[in-house]
Coordinates of C-alpha atoms in Angstrom, one line a residue:
M1 CA 0.0 0.1 0.0
N2 CA 1.3 3.4 -0.9
Y3 CA 0.0 6.8 0.1
K4 CA -0.9 8.1 -3.3
D5 CA -3.2 5.2 -4.2
F6 CA -4.7 5.2 -0.8
Y7 CA -5.4 8.7 -0.6
T8 CA -6.8 8.8 -4.1
K9 CA -9.2 6.2 -3.3
S10 CA -10.6 7.9 -0.4
I11 CA -11.2 11.1 -2.5
Q12 CA -12.6 9.4 -5.8
H13 CA -14.6 6.6 -4.0
P14 CA -15.4 7.9 -0.4
E15 CA -18.4 5.7 0.2
E16 CA -16.5 2.6 -0.6
F17 CA -13.4 3.7 1.3
W18 CA -15.2 4.6 4.4
A19 CA -17.3 1.5 4.3
D20 CA -14.1 -0.5 4.4
Q21 CA -12.9 1.5 7.4
A22 CA -16.3 1.0 9.2
N23 CA -15.3 -2.8 9.2
A24 CA -12.5 -2.0 11.5
I25 CA -14.8 -1.5 14.5
E26 CA -17.7 -3.6 15.9
W27 CA -21.3 -2.4 15.5
Y28 CA -24.4 -3.5 17.2
N29 CA -26.1 -2.8 13.9
K30 CA -23.9 -2.2 11.1
P31 CA -24.8 0.8 8.9
E32 CA -26.2 0.1 5.4
T33 CA -26.3 3.8 4.5
I34 CA -22.7 4.9 4.4
L35 CA -23.1 8.6 3.3
S36 CA -26.3 10.8 3.2
K37 CA -27.2 14.3 3.9
G38 CA -28.8 15.8 6.9
E39 CA -29.8 19.3 7.9
N40 CA -28.9 22.0 5.3
E41 CA -27.7 19.4 3.1
Y42 CA -24.7 18.8 5.3
P43 CA -23.2 15.3 4.9
L44 CA -23.8 12.5 7.4
W45 CA -21.9 9.2 7.8
Y46 CA -23.3 5.8 8.7
K47 CA -26.7 7.3 9.9
D48 CA -28.5 4.0 10.4
G49 CA -25.7 2.3 12.4
E50 CA -25.8 1.5 16.2
L51 CA -22.8 1.1 18.5
N52 CA -21.3 2.1 21.9
V53 CA -17.9 3.6 22.2
C54 CA -17.3 2.5 25.6
Y55 CA -17.8 -1.1 24.5
L56 CA -15.3 -0.6 21.8
A57 CA -12.7 1.0 24.3
L58 CA -13.2 -1.7 27.1
D59 CA -15.6 -4.5 26.9
K60 CA -14.7 -5.8 23.5
H61 CA -10.9 -6.2 24.4
I62 CA -11.9 -8.1 27.6
Q63 CA -14.2 -10.4 25.6
D64 CA -11.3 -10.9 23.3
G65 CA -9.1 -12.1 26.1
F66 CA -7.1 -8.8 26.9
G67 CA -8.7 -7.9 30.1
D68 CA -5.3 -8.2 32.0
Q69 CA -3.5 -5.9 29.4
V70 CA -2.7 -2.4 30.9
A71 CA -5.1 0.1 29.6
L72 CA -4.3 3.3 31.5
I73 CA -1.1 4.5 33.2
Y74 CA -1.5 7.4 35.5
D75 CA 1.7 9.3 35.9
S76 CA 1.6 12.4 38.4
P77 CA 4.9 13.9 39.2
V78 CA 3.2 16.6 41.0
T79 CA 1.7 14.1 43.6
Q80 CA 4.7 11.5 43.0
T81 CA 2.2 8.9 41.9
V82 CA 2.3 6.2 39.3
K83 CA -0.5 3.7 39.0
K84 CA -1.6 1.3 36.2
Y85 CA -5.1 -0.1 35.4
T86 CA -5.9 -3.0 33.3
F87 CA -8.8 -3.1 30.9
S88 CA -10.7 -5.3 33.4
E89 CA -10.0 -2.7 36.1
V90 CA -11.0 0.3 34.1
K91 CA -14.2 -1.4 33.0
I92 CA -15.2 -2.2 36.6
E93 CA -14.7 1.6 37.6
V94 CA -16.5 2.9 34.5
A95 CA -19.4 0.4 34.7
K96 CA -20.0 1.2 38.4
L97 CA -19.8 4.9 37.8
A98 CA -22.2 4.5 35.0
G99 CA -24.6 2.5 37.2
G100 CA -24.4 5.2 39.8
M101 CA -25.3 7.8 37.3
Q102 CA -28.2 5.9 36.2
S103 CA -29.3 5.7 39.8
L104 CA -29.3 9.5 39.9
G105 CA -31.7 9.5 36.9
L106 CA -29.4 10.1 34.0
K107 CA -30.3 8.5 30.9
K108 CA -29.5 8.5 27.1
G109 CA -30.0 11.9 25.7
D110 CA -29.0 13.7 29.0
N111 CA -26.0 16.0 29.1
A112 CA -23.1 16.0 31.7
V113 CA -20.3 18.5 32.3
I114 CA -17.0 17.1 33.5
Y115 CA -14.7 19.5 35.2
M116 CA -11.6 17.5 36.3
P117 CA -7.8 17.7 36.6
M118 CA -5.7 15.1 34.8
I119 CA -6.5 12.1 36.9
P120 CA -7.9 8.6 36.0
Q121 CA -11.3 9.6 37.2
A122 CA -11.7 12.1 34.4
A123 CA -11.2 9.3 31.8
F124 CA -13.6 7.1 33.8
A125 CA -16.2 9.8 33.7
M126 CA -15.9 10.3 30.1
L127 CA -16.3 6.6 29.4
A128 CA -19.1 6.2 31.9
C129 CA -21.1 8.9 30.1
A130 CA -20.5 7.2 26.7
R131 CA -21.5 3.8 28.3
I132 CA -25.0 5.0 28.9
G133 CA -25.6 7.5 26.1
V134 CA -25.1 10.6 28.1
T135 CA -23.3 13.4 26.1
H136 CA -20.5 14.8 28.0
S137 CA -18.8 18.3 27.8
V138 CA -15.5 18.3 29.4
V139 CA -14.4 21.8 30.5
F140 CA -10.8 22.4 31.1
G141 CA -10.1 22.1 34.9
G142 CA -9.3 25.4 36.5
F143 CA -11.5 27.6 34.2
A144 CA -12.9 30.5 36.0
P145 CA -16.5 30.1 37.3
H146 CA -17.8 32.7 34.8
E147 CA -16.6 30.5 31.9
L148 CA -17.9 27.4 33.5
A149 CA -21.3 29.0 34.0
I150 CA -21.4 30.0 30.3
R151 CA -21.0 26.3 29.3
I152 CA -23.5 25.0 32.0
D153 CA -26.1 27.5 30.6
D154 CA -25.3 26.5 27.0
C155 CA -25.5 22.7 27.2
K156 CA -27.7 22.4 30.3
P157 CA -26.1 19.5 32.0
R158 CA -28.1 17.2 34.5
V159 CA -25.0 16.7 36.5
I160 CA -21.5 17.9 36.9
I161 CA -18.7 15.6 37.7
T162 CA -15.7 17.3 39.4
A163 CA -12.9 16.8 41.8
S164 CA -11.8 18.4 45.0
S165 CA -8.8 20.0 43.4
G166 CA -6.2 20.3 40.7
I167 CA -2.5 21.0 41.0
E168 CA -0.7 23.6 38.9
I169 CA 2.9 22.7 39.2
D170 CA 3.3 23.4 43.0
R171 CA 0.0 25.0 43.7
L172 CA -3.2 23.5 44.9
I173 CA -6.5 24.8 43.1
A174 CA -9.6 24.0 44.9
Y175 CA -12.1 23.1 42.2
K176 CA -15.3 22.6 44.3
P177 CA -15.7 26.3 45.3
L178 CA -15.3 27.2 41.7
V179 CA -18.1 24.7 40.7
D180 CA -20.4 26.1 43.4
E181 CA -19.8 29.7 42.2
A182 CA -20.4 28.7 38.6
I183 CA -23.7 27.3 39.7
E184 CA -24.7 30.4 41.3
L185 CA -23.8 32.4 38.3
A186 CA -25.6 30.1 35.8
S187 CA -29.3 30.4 35.0
H188 CA -29.5 26.6 34.6
R189 CA -29.3 24.5 37.7
P190 CA -27.8 20.9 37.5
K191 CA -29.5 18.4 39.6
K192 CA -26.5 16.9 41.1
V193 CA -22.7 17.4 41.5
I194 CA -20.6 14.3 41.8
V195 CA -17.3 15.1 43.6
F196 CA -14.2 12.9 43.7
N197 CA -12.3 13.9 46.8
R198 CA -8.6 13.6 46.3
K199 CA -7.8 14.3 50.0
L200 CA -5.0 16.6 49.2
G201 CA -6.1 19.4 51.6
A202 CA -8.3 21.5 49.4
R203 CA -11.5 23.1 50.8
V204 CA -14.5 21.0 49.8
P205 CA -17.6 22.9 50.8
F206 CA -20.7 20.5 51.0
K207 CA -23.9 21.5 49.2
K208 CA -27.3 19.7 49.1
Y209 CA -26.7 18.8 45.5
D210 CA -23.4 17.0 46.2
V211 CA -22.8 13.3 45.8
D212 CA -19.6 11.7 46.8
Y213 CA -17.8 10.0 43.9
D214 CA -16.4 7.0 45.8
A215 CA -19.6 6.3 47.8
L216 CA -21.6 6.4 44.5
V217 CA -19.2 3.9 42.8
Y218 CA -19.0 1.6 45.8
G219 CA -22.8 1.4 46.3
S220 CA -23.6 0.8 42.6
E221 CA -23.9 -2.3 40.4
E222 CA -22.1 -2.4 37.1
T223 CA -24.2 -1.5 34.2
A224 CA -24.2 -2.6 30.7
C225 CA -23.4 -0.5 27.6
V226 CA -26.5 1.2 25.9
P227 CA -26.5 1.2 22.1
V228 CA -26.9 4.5 20.4
N229 CA -27.4 5.8 16.9
T230 CA -24.2 6.6 15.0
T231 CA -25.3 10.4 14.9
H232 CA -25.9 10.4 18.8
P233 CA -23.6 13.2 20.2
L234 CA -20.7 11.5 22.0
Y235 CA -19.7 15.0 23.3
I236 CA -19.8 18.7 23.1
L237 CA -16.4 20.5 23.3
Y238 CA -16.3 24.2 23.5
T239 CA -13.7 26.2 21.6
S240 CA -13.1 29.8 21.8
G241 CA -14.9 32.0 19.2
T242 CA -14.3 35.4 17.8
T243 CA -17.6 36.7 19.4
G244 CA -16.5 35.8 22.8
K245 CA -19.1 33.2 23.2
P246 CA -17.7 29.7 23.1
K247 CA -18.6 27.5 20.3
G248 CA -19.8 24.0 21.2
V249 CA -18.5 21.5 18.7
V250 CA -20.7 18.5 18.5
R251 CA -19.0 15.1 17.7
D252 CA -21.0 12.2 16.6
T253 CA -20.4 8.7 17.8
G254 CA -20.0 6.4 14.9
G255 CA -18.0 8.6 12.6
C256 CA -15.7 9.5 15.6
A257 CA -15.2 5.8 16.4
V258 CA -14.2 4.9 12.8
A259 CA -11.9 7.9 12.4
L260 CA -10.1 7.5 15.6
K261 CA -9.4 3.7 14.9
F262 CA -8.3 4.8 11.4
S263 CA -6.0 7.5 12.9
M264 CA -4.3 5.1 15.3
T265 CA -3.6 2.7 12.6
H266 CA -2.8 4.6 9.6
I267 CA -1.5 8.0 10.8
Y268 CA 0.2 7.2 14.2
N269 CA 1.2 3.6 13.1
V270 CA 0.5 2.3 16.7
K271 CA 0.0 -1.5 16.9
P272 CA -2.6 -2.9 19.5
D273 CA -0.9 -3.4 22.9
E274 CA 1.7 -0.7 22.2
V275 CA 2.1 2.3 24.5
F276 CA 0.7 5.7 23.1
W277 CA 1.2 9.0 25.0
A278 CA -0.5 12.4 24.3
A279 CA 0.8 14.8 26.6
S280 CA -2.3 17.0 26.6
D281 CA -5.4 17.4 28.8
V282 CA -8.8 15.8 28.6
G283 CA -10.1 19.4 28.4
W284 CA -8.9 19.7 24.8
V285 CA -9.7 17.7 21.7
V286 CA -6.4 16.0 21.8
G287 CA -7.4 14.6 25.1
H288 CA -10.8 13.3 23.9
S289 CA -9.4 11.8 20.7
F290 CA -5.9 10.6 21.6
I291 CA -5.7 10.2 25.5
V292 CA -9.1 8.5 26.0
Y293 CA -11.1 7.1 23.0
G294 CA -8.5 6.5 20.2
P295 CA -5.8 4.6 22.1
L296 CA -8.5 2.5 24.1
I297 CA -10.3 1.6 20.9
N298 CA -7.1 0.6 19.5
R299 CA -6.1 -1.5 22.5
N300 CA -3.2 0.7 23.4
A301 CA -2.0 1.6 26.9
T302 CA -2.6 5.4 27.3
I303 CA -0.9 7.7 29.6
V304 CA -2.8 10.2 31.8
F305 CA -0.1 12.7 32.7
E306 CA -0.6 15.2 35.6
G307 CA 2.3 17.5 35.2
K308 CA 4.1 19.8 32.9
P309 CA 7.2 19.4 30.4
I310 CA 9.3 21.5 32.8
R311 CA 9.3 22.3 36.7
T312 CA 7.7 18.9 37.5
P313 CA 10.4 18.5 38.7
D314 CA 12.6 19.6 35.7
A315 CA 13.1 19.4 31.9
S316 CA 13.7 15.6 32.1
T317 CA 10.1 14.6 32.9
F318 CA 9.1 13.8 29.3
W319 CA 12.3 11.5 28.8
R320 CA 11.7 9.8 32.2
I321 CA 8.1 8.9 31.1
I322 CA 9.2 7.5 27.8
A323 CA 11.8 5.4 29.3
E324 CA 9.9 4.2 32.3
H325 CA 6.6 3.2 30.6
K326 CA 8.3 2.3 27.3
V327 CA 6.3 4.7 25.1
N328 CA 6.1 3.7 21.3
A329 CA 4.6 6.9 20.0
M330 CA 4.1 10.3 21.6
F331 CA 2.2 13.4 20.8
T332 CA 2.8 16.9 22.1
A333 CA 2.7 20.4 21.2
P334 CA 5.7 22.3 19.9
T335 CA 5.5 24.7 22.7
A336 CA 6.4 21.9 25.0
I337 CA 9.5 21.0 23.2
R338 CA 10.5 24.7 22.9
A339 CA 10.1 25.0 26.8
I340 CA 12.2 21.9 27.2
K341 CA 14.8 23.2 24.7
K342 CA 14.9 26.5 26.6
E343 CA 15.7 24.8 29.9
D344 CA 18.0 22.1 28.5
P345 CA 19.4 23.6 25.2
N346 CA 22.2 21.1 25.0
G347 CA 20.0 18.0 25.6
D348 CA 21.8 16.9 28.7
F349 CA 18.8 15.5 30.4
I350 CA 17.9 13.4 27.2
K351 CA 21.3 11.5 27.5
Q352 CA 20.3 10.1 30.8
Y353 CA 17.5 8.1 29.8
D354 CA 16.8 4.9 27.4
L355 CA 14.6 6.2 24.7
S356 CA 14.9 3.1 22.5
S357 CA 11.1 2.2 22.8
L358 CA 10.1 5.6 21.0
K359 CA 9.4 5.2 17.3
T360 CA 7.8 8.5 16.5
Q361 CA 7.2 12.0 17.9
F362 CA 4.1 13.7 16.6
L363 CA 3.7 17.5 17.1
A364 CA 0.6 19.6 16.7
G365 CA -1.5 22.4 18.4
E366 CA 0.8 25.2 17.3
R367 CA 2.8 25.7 14.2
C368 CA 6.2 24.0 14.6
D369 CA 9.1 26.2 13.5
V370 CA 12.1 24.7 11.7
A371 CA 14.5 25.5 14.6
T372 CA 12.5 23.3 17.0
L373 CA 12.4 20.4 14.6
E374 CA 16.0 20.7 14.0
W375 CA 16.8 20.6 17.7
Y376 CA 14.6 17.7 18.3
S377 CA 16.2 15.7 15.5
E378 CA 19.7 16.5 16.7
H379 CA 19.1 15.0 20.1
I380 CA 16.4 12.2 19.5
P381 CA 16.9 9.9 16.4
V382 CA 13.2 9.3 15.6
P383 CA 11.1 11.0 13.0
A384 CA 9.4 14.2 14.5
I385 CA 6.3 14.5 12.6
D386 CA 4.5 17.9 12.5
H387 CA 0.8 17.5 11.6
W388 CA -2.3 19.7 11.5
W389 CA -5.8 19.5 12.7
Q390 CA -8.4 21.4 14.6
T391 CA -11.1 20.9 17.4
E392 CA -13.6 20.9 14.7
S393 CA -12.0 18.0 12.8
G394 CA -11.3 15.9 15.7
W395 CA -8.6 14.0 14.1
P396 CA -5.6 14.9 11.8
M397 CA -6.4 16.6 8.5
I398 CA -2.8 16.9 7.2
A399 CA 0.0 14.6 8.2
N400 CA 2.8 12.2 7.3
M401 CA 0.6 9.0 7.3
M402 CA 3.2 6.8 9.1
G403 CA 1.0 3.6 9.0
V404 CA 0.7 3.9 5.3
E405 CA 3.9 5.2 3.8
Q406 CA 6.5 7.3 5.7
L407 CA 7.2 10.2 3.2
P408 CA 10.1 12.4 3.4
I409 CA 9.9 15.1 6.0
K410 CA 10.0 18.7 4.8
P411 CA 10.8 21.2 7.7
G412 CA 8.1 23.8 7.8
S413 CA 5.4 21.6 6.2
V414 CA 2.8 19.7 8.1
G415 CA 2.8 16.9 5.5
K416 CA 0.2 16.0 2.9
A417 CA -3.6 15.7 3.1
V418 CA -4.8 12.8 5.1
C419 CA -7.2 10.3 3.4
G420 CA -10.7 11.8 3.1
Y421 CA -9.7 15.4 3.3
D422 CA -9.8 17.0 -0.2
I423 CA -7.6 20.2 0.6
K424 CA -7.4 23.2 -1.7
I425 CA -5.8 26.6 -1.5
F426 CA -8.2 29.3 -2.6
G427 CA -7.8 33.0 -3.3
E428 CA -10.2 35.6 -1.9
D429 CA -12.4 35.2 -5.0
G430 CA -12.8 31.3 -4.5
T431 CA -10.5 30.5 -7.4
E432 CA -8.0 27.7 -6.7
L433 CA -4.4 28.8 -6.5
G434 CA -1.3 27.1 -7.9
P435 CA 1.8 25.7 -6.3
N436 CA 3.5 28.1 -3.8
E437 CA 0.7 30.6 -3.9
E438 CA -0.4 31.5 -0.5
G439 CA -4.3 31.7 0.2
F440 CA -7.1 30.2 2.4
V441 CA -7.1 26.5 3.3
V442 CA -10.4 25.0 2.5
L443 CA -11.8 21.4 2.3
K444 CA -14.2 20.1 -0.3
L445 CA -17.4 18.7 1.1
P446 CA -18.1 16.0 2.3
L447 CA -15.6 16.0 5.2
P448 CA -14.8 12.5 6.2
P449 CA -16.3 10.6 9.3
G450 CA -15.5 12.0 12.8
T451 CA -15.4 15.7 11.9
L452 CA -17.9 18.1 13.6
L453 CA -21.5 17.3 13.2
D454 CA -22.8 20.9 14.1
L455 CA -22.4 23.5 16.8
W456 CA -24.5 22.9 19.9
N457 CA -27.9 24.8 19.5
D458 CA -26.3 27.1 16.9
N459 CA -26.5 26.0 13.4
P460 CA -26.8 29.3 11.8
R461 CA -23.2 30.3 13.5
F462 CA -22.0 26.8 12.1
K463 CA -23.1 27.7 8.6
A464 CA -21.8 31.2 8.8
G465 CA -18.5 30.4 10.3
Y466 CA -17.6 27.2 8.2
L467 CA -19.7 26.8 5.1
D468 CA -20.9 30.0 3.7
K469 CA -17.6 31.7 2.7
F470 CA -16.9 29.2 0.0
P471 CA -20.0 27.2 -0.9
G472 CA -19.4 23.5 -1.1
Y473 CA -16.2 23.8 1.1
Y474 CA -15.4 23.9 4.7
F475 CA -13.4 27.0 5.5
S476 CA -10.5 26.2 8.0
G477 CA -9.8 29.8 9.0
D478 CA -6.2 29.2 8.3
G479 CA -3.9 30.4 5.5
G480 CA -1.3 28.3 3.7
F481 CA 0.1 27.0 0.4
K482 CA 0.9 23.7 -1.3
D483 CA 4.4 23.2 -3.0
D484 CA 4.8 21.5 -6.4
E485 CA 4.9 18.1 -4.6
D486 CA 1.4 18.7 -2.8
Y487 CA 3.2 19.1 0.6
I488 CA 1.1 21.7 2.5
F489 CA 2.4 24.6 4.6
I490 CA 0.2 26.2 7.1
T491 CA 1.1 29.9 7.7
G492 CA -1.3 30.5 10.5
R493 CA -4.8 32.0 11.0
V494 CA -5.7 34.3 8.1
D495 CA -5.5 37.2 10.4
D496 CA -1.8 36.4 11.0
V497 CA -1.0 37.9 7.5
I498 CA 0.0 41.6 7.6
N499 CA -0.1 44.2 4.9
V500 CA 3.0 46.2 5.0
A501 CA 2.6 49.2 2.4
G502 CA 0.5 47.0 0.1
H503 CA 2.7 43.9 0.5
R504 CA 0.9 40.8 2.0
L505 CA 3.7 39.2 4.4
S506 CA 3.3 36.0 6.4
T507 CA 4.1 36.5 10.1
A508 CA 4.8 32.7 10.2
E509 CA 7.6 33.1 7.7
M510 CA 9.2 35.8 9.8
E511 CA 8.8 33.8 12.9
E512 CA 10.8 30.8 11.2
I513 CA 13.6 33.3 10.6
V514 CA 13.7 34.9 14.0
A515 CA 13.5 31.5 15.6
S516 CA 16.5 30.4 13.8
H517 CA 18.8 32.7 15.8
S518 CA 21.0 30.7 18.1
S519 CA 19.9 32.8 21.2
V520 CA 16.2 32.4 20.7
A521 CA 14.1 29.8 22.6
E522 CA 10.7 30.9 21.1
C523 CA 9.2 34.0 19.6
A524 CA 6.0 35.5 18.0
V525 CA 5.8 38.0 15.2
I526 CA 2.6 40.2 15.0
G527 CA 1.5 43.0 12.8
I528 CA 0.9 46.3 14.4
N529 CA -0.7 49.5 13.2
D530 CA 1.7 52.1 11.7
A531 CA 0.6 55.4 10.4
L532 CA 2.9 55.4 7.3
K533 CA 2.8 51.7 6.2
G534 CA -0.5 50.6 7.5
Q535 CA 1.1 47.7 9.4
I536 CA 4.7 46.7 10.4
P537 CA 5.9 43.6 12.1
L538 CA 6.9 43.3 15.7
A539 CA 8.9 40.4 17.0
L540 CA 8.6 39.4 20.7
V541 CA 11.5 37.0 21.7
V542 CA 12.1 34.7 24.7
T543 CA 16.0 33.9 24.9
K544 CA 17.3 30.4 25.9
L545 CA 17.9 29.9 29.8
N546 CA 21.2 31.6 31.0
E547 CA 21.7 33.1 27.5
E548 CA 23.7 36.4 27.9
I549 CA 23.0 38.7 24.9
E550 CA 22.3 42.3 24.9
H551 CA 18.9 43.5 23.6
F552 CA 20.5 45.9 20.9
Q553 CA 22.7 43.1 19.7
L554 CA 19.9 40.6 19.3
E555 CA 17.7 43.2 17.8
Q556 CA 20.3 44.1 15.1
E557 CA 21.1 40.4 14.3
V558 CA 17.5 39.5 14.1
I559 CA 16.6 42.4 11.8
K560 CA 19.6 41.5 9.6
L561 CA 18.5 37.9 9.3
V562 CA 14.9 39.0 8.3
R563 CA 16.2 41.5 5.8
Q564 CA 18.6 38.8 4.3
K565 CA 15.9 36.2 3.9
I566 CA 12.8 38.1 2.9
G567 CA 14.1 41.6 2.0
A568 CA 13.8 45.3 3.1
V569 CA 10.0 45.2 2.4
A570 CA 9.4 43.1 5.6
S571 CA 10.1 46.4 7.5
L572 CA 11.0 44.5 10.8
R573 CA 12.4 47.2 12.9
N574 CA 11.4 46.3 16.5
V575 CA 12.6 43.2 18.4
V576 CA 11.8 43.1 22.2
L577 CA 12.8 40.7 24.7
V578 CA 10.0 39.2 27.0
E579 CA 10.2 36.6 29.9
R580 CA 7.4 34.7 28.3
L581 CA 4.7 34.8 25.7
P582 CA 0.9 34.7 26.4
K583 CA -0.5 31.3 25.6
T584 CA -3.5 29.2 26.1
R585 CA -3.1 26.3 28.5
S586 CA -3.0 24.1 25.4
G587 CA 0.1 25.9 24.2
K588 CA -1.3 28.2 21.5
I589 CA 0.4 31.7 21.4
L590 CA -2.1 34.4 21.6
R591 CA -1.0 36.7 18.8
K592 CA -4.4 38.4 18.4
L593 CA -4.3 39.4 22.0
M594 CA -0.8 41.0 21.7
R595 CA -1.8 43.0 18.5
S596 CA -4.8 44.4 20.5
I597 CA -2.5 45.4 23.3
A598 CA 0.0 47.1 21.0
D599 CA -2.8 48.8 19.0
G600 CA -4.6 49.9 21.9
D601 CA -7.8 48.1 20.9
D602 CA -10.4 46.9 23.3
Y603 CA -9.8 43.3 24.1
Q604 CA -11.0 40.4 26.3
I605 CA -8.5 38.4 28.1
P606 CA -9.4 34.8 26.8
S607 CA -10.6 32.3 29.4
T608 CA -8.0 29.9 28.0
I609 CA -5.1 32.0 28.8
D610 CA -2.3 30.3 30.9
D611 CA -1.6 33.3 33.2
E612 CA -3.5 36.6 33.1
N613 CA -0.5 38.5 34.6
I614 CA 1.4 38.0 31.2
V615 CA -0.9 40.7 29.7
G616 CA 0.6 43.3 32.1
E617 CA 4.0 42.1 31.3
I618 CA 3.6 42.6 27.6
D619 CA 2.0 46.2 28.0
T620 CA 5.0 47.1 30.4
V621 CA 7.5 46.0 27.7
L622 CA 5.8 47.8 24.9
K623 CA 5.7 50.9 27.0
K624 CA 9.3 50.6 27.9
Y625 CA 10.4 50.4 24.2
E626 CA 7.8 53.0 23.1
I627 CA 6.1 50.6 20.6
G628 CA 2.6 50.6 19.1
I629 CA 0.3 53.1 21.0
Y630 CA 3.4 54.1 23.1
N631 CA 5.3 55.3 20.0
K632 CA 5.5 58.9 20.6
K633 CA 6.3 59.6 16.8
Q634 CA 2.8 58.3 15.8
E635 CA 1.0 60.6 18.3

């Protein structure tokens, strides 16, 4: 099997292709209708099938004789805990929790919010919901009460499942008071709050609606899996929207199961019984797809990691986990590798561990600069595979499909289109562009199985945001180009292109150049308003740990680099040193926020921000260097 033929079949004969892939999972009632159309003529996959994802993730493997195989590894450097669960042990926990939820009145068609740290009980709660047909909405643990209240009001859960606390490196965060405050703020009132008490010392105020997690599980009988229709919502996952109101991406059950099984096999090239580690959080789409459902459906041991790539306790944590648990394939965000690179630029920690089990390193979530790829490749002799996807897609859209054919890696490219995704580059007028011409990244309908079904209770927004700009196509919101070999390069969100005196320039290209400087650990380039040229670029740079270089020297060297590679038209004149860049908790750099600060525009601090204090730090630096609104020459 080669990539070209496999991919071509998926595009030219999609129904036949995805009917074959549906055979890789077990159905209660196998679908007879492979592709059809639903509301607004939007494509639907497998609409008449019946299945249960929890059955595929647990019960099936036990019935096949693999009950004693390790299913879940909990590794928590912040509590110095490592615990392993077999498939049989996970199934008992999940089935009893599901039975307890049924005793509280939950049934197929209800919704539940899960607000948990990275502990096994978070995965158990997701699987328990799936087991009885309850649609779950996982909210990232530690979100402020206001943000949690917005999600409660939007999806109206019958219950909330939470824990007493989470841990942020060395700081205990009491979750229960946050949940109570969110319920007070919300218009909708959940019937019950199931609380897992970690007994770490956090305050756990008792309310009449509270139910103790352990008591509920201990006092309940195991319950069987409930068959659901293919299009039954497995989960709602909220992603930030431009209006400030979160978008509830709805994922169906059947398409999701097929797509995740396909991904584990054909993209990640992971065999059943191997160990897969996605170093993310269950609050994000990576956690849904590749911490919980994907690996377990594929009968892989999955790692639930409660920690950070650095400071828990240091930059050796990732390598210790790979060596200790014999991880075969790993997935993390480039920002994690950059953080490790900053703390350990010479890779000294890496040399302390046996990483021979590792076959492949996958990167996604934030564009991976060439310098980071080169650093990784220099210190770890396994392929580092950048790939691209979104919360909306639920699984990779562009990748090097390692389970089909390993293609040459092109630094800066996220690979080629994954099977089922017919990707085009369009100009503003909707015409397809040629090789190396940058434009909008769009995908011809139908999207393959497992992609978003709709936005929760907001179909008009779904159509306006994704379908209306280019009829017949899904608009990704990203810009990019294809080269003459069909490798795809993502240049960032379309608003990350700046217009300097009539010249459209990619900030992503400039970032690549800035990041190539030997003193730079990570950087962001944004376009800020300029009275003369409309916009000019600004580079914000974080230097490597213990790097001693004067600001003026670094600025001049970076400006020279950009001028050499792009030309004077780039007009990069300002390079500022910052301690850190504002990011979401999943590692995405908040470039739009920094633009707003520099331009003096009104802005809302995103609920997903890692640390609100960074906003003040950026403002202080811009004021110090008289940049943007503080530029006295523009007044």
